[in-house]
Amino acid sequence: MTHKVWLLVGLLFCAPLRGAPAEVFGVDLPLRESPASTYYIAAYLPDYGELSLMVDTGSTYTVINSAVFAALEKKNAVRHLKNLSGVMADGSKQQVPIYHVRSLRLGERCYLNDIEVAVLPGAGRNILGIKTLKSAAPFSFSLNPPRLQLSACRSALNG
């Protein structure tokens, strides 16, 4: 199953806040649509730098690729938490290591602390998963125009 299908499935089960007043959302972030109709948000990881995260509400964890992980590990910026047995989009089962990352910035103004990330072998793209989005909830995902609105952002990064 492609990421596009997982995004669609995730959106169907992630009910938007209908009729929520605009002031509920403190941060309004633009998304970039790819030619494959996936949506990306600009992000920043301390000890790594700028990166782009594909928004995927069908993914439980935020996923970082092996290059991002290697850079963070080199600077002792990740801490192993646990291993999970995960079911991949193709139905296969795999052991997935979960790490703690001190902080993540989405866009220019949304700071999130104490993020759990998965590292998938061979994964090329970085993914913003639902567990991280829930830490900024309530949130709204809009396609026209492509926007992500978040409520529970911090004013600064930890560390």
PDB file of C-alpha atoms in Angstrom:
ATOM      1  CA  MET A   1       0.000   0.000   0.000  1.00  0.00           C
ATOM      2  CA  THR A   2       1.418   3.404  -0.882  1.00  0.00           C
ATOM      3  CA  HIS A   3       1.904   6.321   1.485  1.00  0.00           C
ATOM      4  CA  LYS A   4      -0.836   8.138  -0.441  1.00  0.00           C
ATOM      5  CA  VAL A   5      -3.356   5.456   0.515  1.00  0.00           C
ATOM      6  CA  TRP A   6      -2.164   5.451   4.146  1.00  0.00           C
ATOM      7  CA  LEU A   7      -2.565   9.232   4.237  1.00  0.00           C
ATOM      8  CA  LEU A   8      -6.106   8.912   2.923  1.00  0.00           C
ATOM      9  CA  VAL A   9      -6.942   6.170   5.448  1.00  0.00           C
ATOM     10  CA  GLY A  10      -5.450   8.264   8.252  1.00  0.00           C
ATOM     11  CA  LEU A  11      -7.462  11.309   7.238  1.00  0.00           C
ATOM     12  CA  LEU A  12     -10.697   9.322   7.248  1.00  0.00           C
ATOM     13  CA  PHE A  13     -10.132   8.290  10.870  1.00  0.00           C
ATOM     14  CA  CYS A  14      -8.783  11.607  12.097  1.00  0.00           C
ATOM     15  CA  ALA A  15     -11.893  13.727  12.434  1.00  0.00           C
ATOM     16  CA  PRO A  16     -11.308  17.447  11.994  1.00  0.00           C
ATOM     17  CA  LEU A  17     -12.555  19.942  14.504  1.00  0.00           C
ATOM     18  CA  ARG A  18     -15.763  21.055  12.870  1.00  0.00           C
ATOM     19  CA  GLY A  19     -16.838  24.535  13.768  1.00  0.00           C
ATOM     20  CA  ALA A  20     -13.799  25.150  15.961  1.00  0.00           C
ATOM     21  CA  PRO A  21     -13.097  28.853  16.309  1.00  0.00           C
ATOM     22  CA  ALA A  22      -9.985  30.080  14.499  1.00  0.00           C
ATOM     23  CA  GLU A  23      -8.403  31.186  17.783  1.00  0.00           C
ATOM     24  CA  VAL A  24      -8.194  27.508  18.880  1.00  0.00           C
ATOM     25  CA  PHE A  25      -5.282  27.127  16.474  1.00  0.00           C
ATOM     26  CA  GLY A  26      -2.323  29.188  17.572  1.00  0.00           C
ATOM     27  CA  VAL A  27      -0.084  28.197  14.659  1.00  0.00           C
ATOM     28  CA  ASP A  28      -1.017  28.020  10.973  1.00  0.00           C
ATOM     29  CA  LEU A  29       1.656  26.301   8.844  1.00  0.00           C
ATOM     30  CA  PRO A  30       1.822  25.960   5.075  1.00  0.00           C
ATOM     31  CA  LEU A  31       2.243  22.518   3.536  1.00  0.00           C
ATOM     32  CA  ARG A  32       3.986  21.759   0.266  1.00  0.00           C
ATOM     33  CA  GLU A  33       2.162  19.362  -2.060  1.00  0.00           C
ATOM     34  CA  SER A  34       4.333  16.937  -4.004  1.00  0.00           C
ATOM     35  CA  PRO A  35       3.492  15.697  -7.516  1.00  0.00           C
ATOM     36  CA  ALA A  36       2.382  12.409  -5.857  1.00  0.00           C
ATOM     37  CA  SER A  37      -0.262  14.342  -3.827  1.00  0.00           C
ATOM     38  CA  THR A  38       1.591  13.897  -0.552  1.00  0.00           C
ATOM     39  CA  TYR A  39       2.069  16.863   1.760  1.00  0.00           C
ATOM     40  CA  TYR A  40       5.284  18.048   3.396  1.00  0.00           C
ATOM     41  CA  ILE A  41       6.038  20.440   6.220  1.00  0.00           C
ATOM     42  CA  ALA A  42       9.305  22.255   6.858  1.00  0.00           C
ATOM     43  CA  ALA A  43      10.906  21.166  10.134  1.00  0.00           C
ATOM     44  CA  TYR A  44      14.065  21.614  12.191  1.00  0.00           C
ATOM     45  CA  LEU A  45      15.850  19.119  14.457  1.00  0.00           C
ATOM     46  CA  PRO A  46      18.564  20.459  16.770  1.00  0.00           C
ATOM     47  CA  ASP A  47      21.879  18.667  16.153  1.00  0.00           C
ATOM     48  CA  TYR A  48      20.753  17.978  12.575  1.00  0.00           C
ATOM     49  CA  GLY A  49      19.202  21.045  10.966  1.00  0.00           C
ATOM     50  CA  GLU A  50      16.410  21.687   8.476  1.00  0.00           C
ATOM     51  CA  LEU A  51      14.446  18.807   6.988  1.00  0.00           C
ATOM     52  CA  SER A  52      11.158  18.122   5.287  1.00  0.00           C
ATOM     53  CA  LEU A  53       8.588  15.794   6.886  1.00  0.00           C
ATOM     54  CA  MET A  54       5.792  14.094   4.967  1.00  0.00           C
ATOM     55  CA  VAL A  55       2.543  14.483   6.938  1.00  0.00           C
ATOM     56  CA  ASP A  56       1.136  10.975   7.413  1.00  0.00           C
ATOM     57  CA  THR A  57      -1.704  10.524   9.890  1.00  0.00           C
ATOM     58  CA  GLY A  58      -1.633   6.792   9.087  1.00  0.00           C
ATOM     59  CA  SER A  59       1.817   6.487  10.627  1.00  0.00           C
ATOM     60  CA  THR A  60       1.809   6.182  14.412  1.00  0.00           C
ATOM     61  CA  TYR A  61       5.379   7.409  14.892  1.00  0.00           C
ATOM     62  CA  THR A  62       7.400  10.162  13.323  1.00  0.00           C
ATOM     63  CA  VAL A  63      10.012   8.426  11.175  1.00  0.00           C
ATOM     64  CA  ILE A  64      13.529   9.662  10.494  1.00  0.00           C
ATOM     65  CA  ASN A  65      15.697   8.120   7.821  1.00  0.00           C
ATOM     66  CA  SER A  66      19.049   6.503   8.505  1.00  0.00           C
ATOM     67  CA  ALA A  67      21.053   9.586   7.423  1.00  0.00           C
ATOM     68  CA  VAL A  68      19.220  11.851   9.895  1.00  0.00           C
ATOM     69  CA  PHE A  69      19.538   9.194  12.595  1.00  0.00           C
ATOM     70  CA  ALA A  70      23.299   8.795  11.994  1.00  0.00           C
ATOM     71  CA  ALA A  71      23.829  12.568  12.344  1.00  0.00           C
ATOM     72  CA  LEU A  72      21.810  12.684  15.576  1.00  0.00           C
ATOM     73  CA  GLU A  73      23.510   9.590  16.981  1.00  0.00           C
ATOM     74  CA  LYS A  74      26.955  11.048  16.236  1.00  0.00           C
ATOM     75  CA  LYS A  75      26.064  14.023  18.459  1.00  0.00           C
ATOM     76  CA  ASN A  76      24.435  11.864  21.161  1.00  0.00           C
ATOM     77  CA  ALA A  77      21.102  13.563  20.406  1.00  0.00           C
ATOM     78  CA  VAL A  78      18.994  10.371  20.448  1.00  0.00           C
ATOM     79  CA  ARG A  79      18.281   7.907  23.232  1.00  0.00           C
ATOM     80  CA  HIS A  80      16.973   4.396  22.578  1.00  0.00           C
ATOM     81  CA  LEU A  81      13.610   3.779  24.267  1.00  0.00           C
ATOM     82  CA  LYS A  82      12.344   0.424  22.998  1.00  0.00           C
ATOM     83  CA  ASN A  83      11.861  -1.877  20.054  1.00  0.00           C
ATOM     84  CA  LEU A  84       8.418  -2.492  18.606  1.00  0.00           C
ATOM     85  CA  SER A  85       7.185  -5.147  16.268  1.00  0.00           C
ATOM     86  CA  GLY A  86       5.633  -3.181  13.445  1.00  0.00           C
ATOM     87  CA  VAL A  87       3.492  -4.107  10.456  1.00  0.00           C
ATOM     88  CA  MET A  88       4.752  -2.359   7.356  1.00  0.00           C
ATOM     89  CA  ALA A  89       2.586  -1.004   4.539  1.00  0.00           C
ATOM     90  CA  ASP A  90       3.323  -4.173   2.506  1.00  0.00           C
ATOM     91  CA  GLY A  91       2.051  -6.380   5.356  1.00  0.00           C
ATOM     92  CA  SER A  92       5.470  -7.617   6.459  1.00  0.00           C
ATOM     93  CA  LYS A  93       6.471  -7.561  10.136  1.00  0.00           C
ATOM     94  CA  GLN A  94       9.641  -5.850  11.278  1.00  0.00           C
ATOM     95  CA  GLN A  95      11.345  -4.906  14.543  1.00  0.00           C
ATOM     96  CA  VAL A  96      11.443  -1.110  14.707  1.00  0.00           C
ATOM     97  CA  PRO A  97      13.649   0.795  17.157  1.00  0.00           C
ATOM     98  CA  ILE A  98      12.032   3.810  18.853  1.00  0.00           C
ATOM     99  CA  TYR A  99      14.211   6.703  20.033  1.00  0.00           C
ATOM    100  CA  HIS A 100      13.679   9.827  22.110  1.00  0.00           C
ATOM    101  CA  VAL A 101      14.545  13.153  20.490  1.00  0.00           C
ATOM    102  CA  ARG A 102      14.595  16.217  22.768  1.00  0.00           C
ATOM    103  CA  SER A 103      12.791  18.571  20.436  1.00  0.00           C
ATOM    104  CA  LEU A 104      11.450  19.310  16.976  1.00  0.00           C
ATOM    105  CA  ARG A 105      10.304  22.528  15.344  1.00  0.00           C
ATOM    106  CA  LEU A 106       7.540  22.491  12.755  1.00  0.00           C
ATOM    107  CA  GLY A 107       7.531  25.473  10.453  1.00  0.00           C
ATOM    108  CA  GLU A 108       9.014  28.562  12.072  1.00  0.00           C
ATOM    109  CA  ARG A 109       6.908  28.741  15.250  1.00  0.00           C
ATOM    110  CA  CYS A 110       5.745  25.343  16.501  1.00  0.00           C
ATOM    111  CA  TYR A 111       8.151  23.844  19.029  1.00  0.00           C
ATOM    112  CA  LEU A 112       7.472  20.324  20.307  1.00  0.00           C
ATOM    113  CA  ASN A 113       9.484  18.606  23.024  1.00  0.00           C
ATOM    114  CA  ASP A 114      10.146  14.968  23.937  1.00  0.00           C
ATOM    115  CA  ILE A 115       9.371  13.367  20.587  1.00  0.00           C
ATOM    116  CA  GLU A 116       9.467   9.617  19.930  1.00  0.00           C
ATOM    117  CA  VAL A 117      10.818   8.682  16.505  1.00  0.00           C
ATOM    118  CA  ALA A 118      11.130   5.409  14.643  1.00  0.00           C
ATOM    119  CA  VAL A 119      14.077   4.555  12.433  1.00  0.00           C
ATOM    120  CA  LEU A 120      13.206   2.256   9.549  1.00  0.00           C
ATOM    121  CA  PRO A 121      16.051   0.557   7.705  1.00  0.00           C
ATOM    122  CA  GLY A 122      16.229   1.838   4.153  1.00  0.00           C
ATOM    123  CA  ALA A 123      13.521   4.464   4.714  1.00  0.00           C
ATOM    124  CA  GLY A 124      14.199   7.400   2.443  1.00  0.00           C
ATOM    125  CA  ARG A 125      11.658   9.970   3.480  1.00  0.00           C
ATOM    126  CA  ASN A 126      11.110  11.490   6.878  1.00  0.00           C
ATOM    127  CA  ILE A 127       7.545  11.261   8.144  1.00  0.00           C
ATOM    128  CA  LEU A 128       5.517  13.311  10.631  1.00  0.00           C
ATOM    129  CA  GLY A 129       3.303  10.762  12.397  1.00  0.00           C
ATOM    130  CA  ILE A 130       0.086  11.039  14.364  1.00  0.00           C
ATOM    131  CA  LYS A 131       1.692  10.624  17.798  1.00  0.00           C
ATOM    132  CA  THR A 132       3.706  13.806  17.256  1.00  0.00           C
ATOM    133  CA  LEU A 133       0.689  15.625  15.790  1.00  0.00           C
ATOM    134  CA  LYS A 134      -1.387  14.640  18.834  1.00  0.00           C
ATOM    135  CA  SER A 135       1.155  16.400  21.046  1.00  0.00           C
ATOM    136  CA  ALA A 136       0.116  19.647  19.322  1.00  0.00           C
ATOM    137  CA  ALA A 137      -3.628  18.883  19.321  1.00  0.00           C
ATOM    138  CA  PRO A 138      -6.176  19.938  18.635  1.00  0.00           C
ATOM    139  CA  PHE A 139      -5.042  20.250  15.048  1.00  0.00           C
ATOM    140  CA  SER A 140      -6.582  20.657  11.626  1.00  0.00           C
ATOM    141  CA  PHE A 141      -5.277  19.414   8.284  1.00  0.00           C
ATOM    142  CA  SER A 142      -6.599  21.308   5.268  1.00  0.00           C
ATOM    143  CA  LEU A 143      -6.041  20.494   1.591  1.00  0.00           C
ATOM    144  CA  ASN A 144      -7.381  23.679   0.020  1.00  0.00           C
ATOM    145  CA  PRO A 145      -5.144  25.489   0.629  1.00  0.00           C
ATOM    146  CA  PRO A 146      -2.647  22.930   2.010  1.00  0.00           C
ATOM    147  CA  ARG A 147      -2.278  23.959   5.694  1.00  0.00           C
ATOM    148  CA  LEU A 148      -1.649  22.395   9.066  1.00  0.00           C
ATOM    149  CA  GLN A 149      -3.096  24.257  12.026  1.00  0.00           C
ATOM    150  CA  LEU A 150      -1.814  23.366  15.503  1.00  0.00           C
ATOM    151  CA  SER A 151      -2.799  24.420  19.006  1.00  0.00           C
ATOM    152  CA  ALA A 152      -0.398  23.107  21.629  1.00  0.00           C
ATOM    153  CA  CYS A 153       2.959  24.383  20.401  1.00  0.00           C
ATOM    154  CA  ARG A 154       5.682  25.510  22.786  1.00  0.00           C
ATOM    155  CA  SER A 155       7.371  28.898  22.527  1.00  0.00           C
ATOM    156  CA  ALA A 156      10.943  27.507  22.465  1.00  0.00           C
ATOM    157  CA  LEU A 157      12.915  24.288  21.989  1.00  0.00           C
ATOM    158  CA  ASN A 158      14.334  22.334  24.928  1.00  0.00           C
ATOM    159  CA  GLY A 159      18.092  22.407  25.206  1.00  0.00           C
TER     160      GLY A 159
END
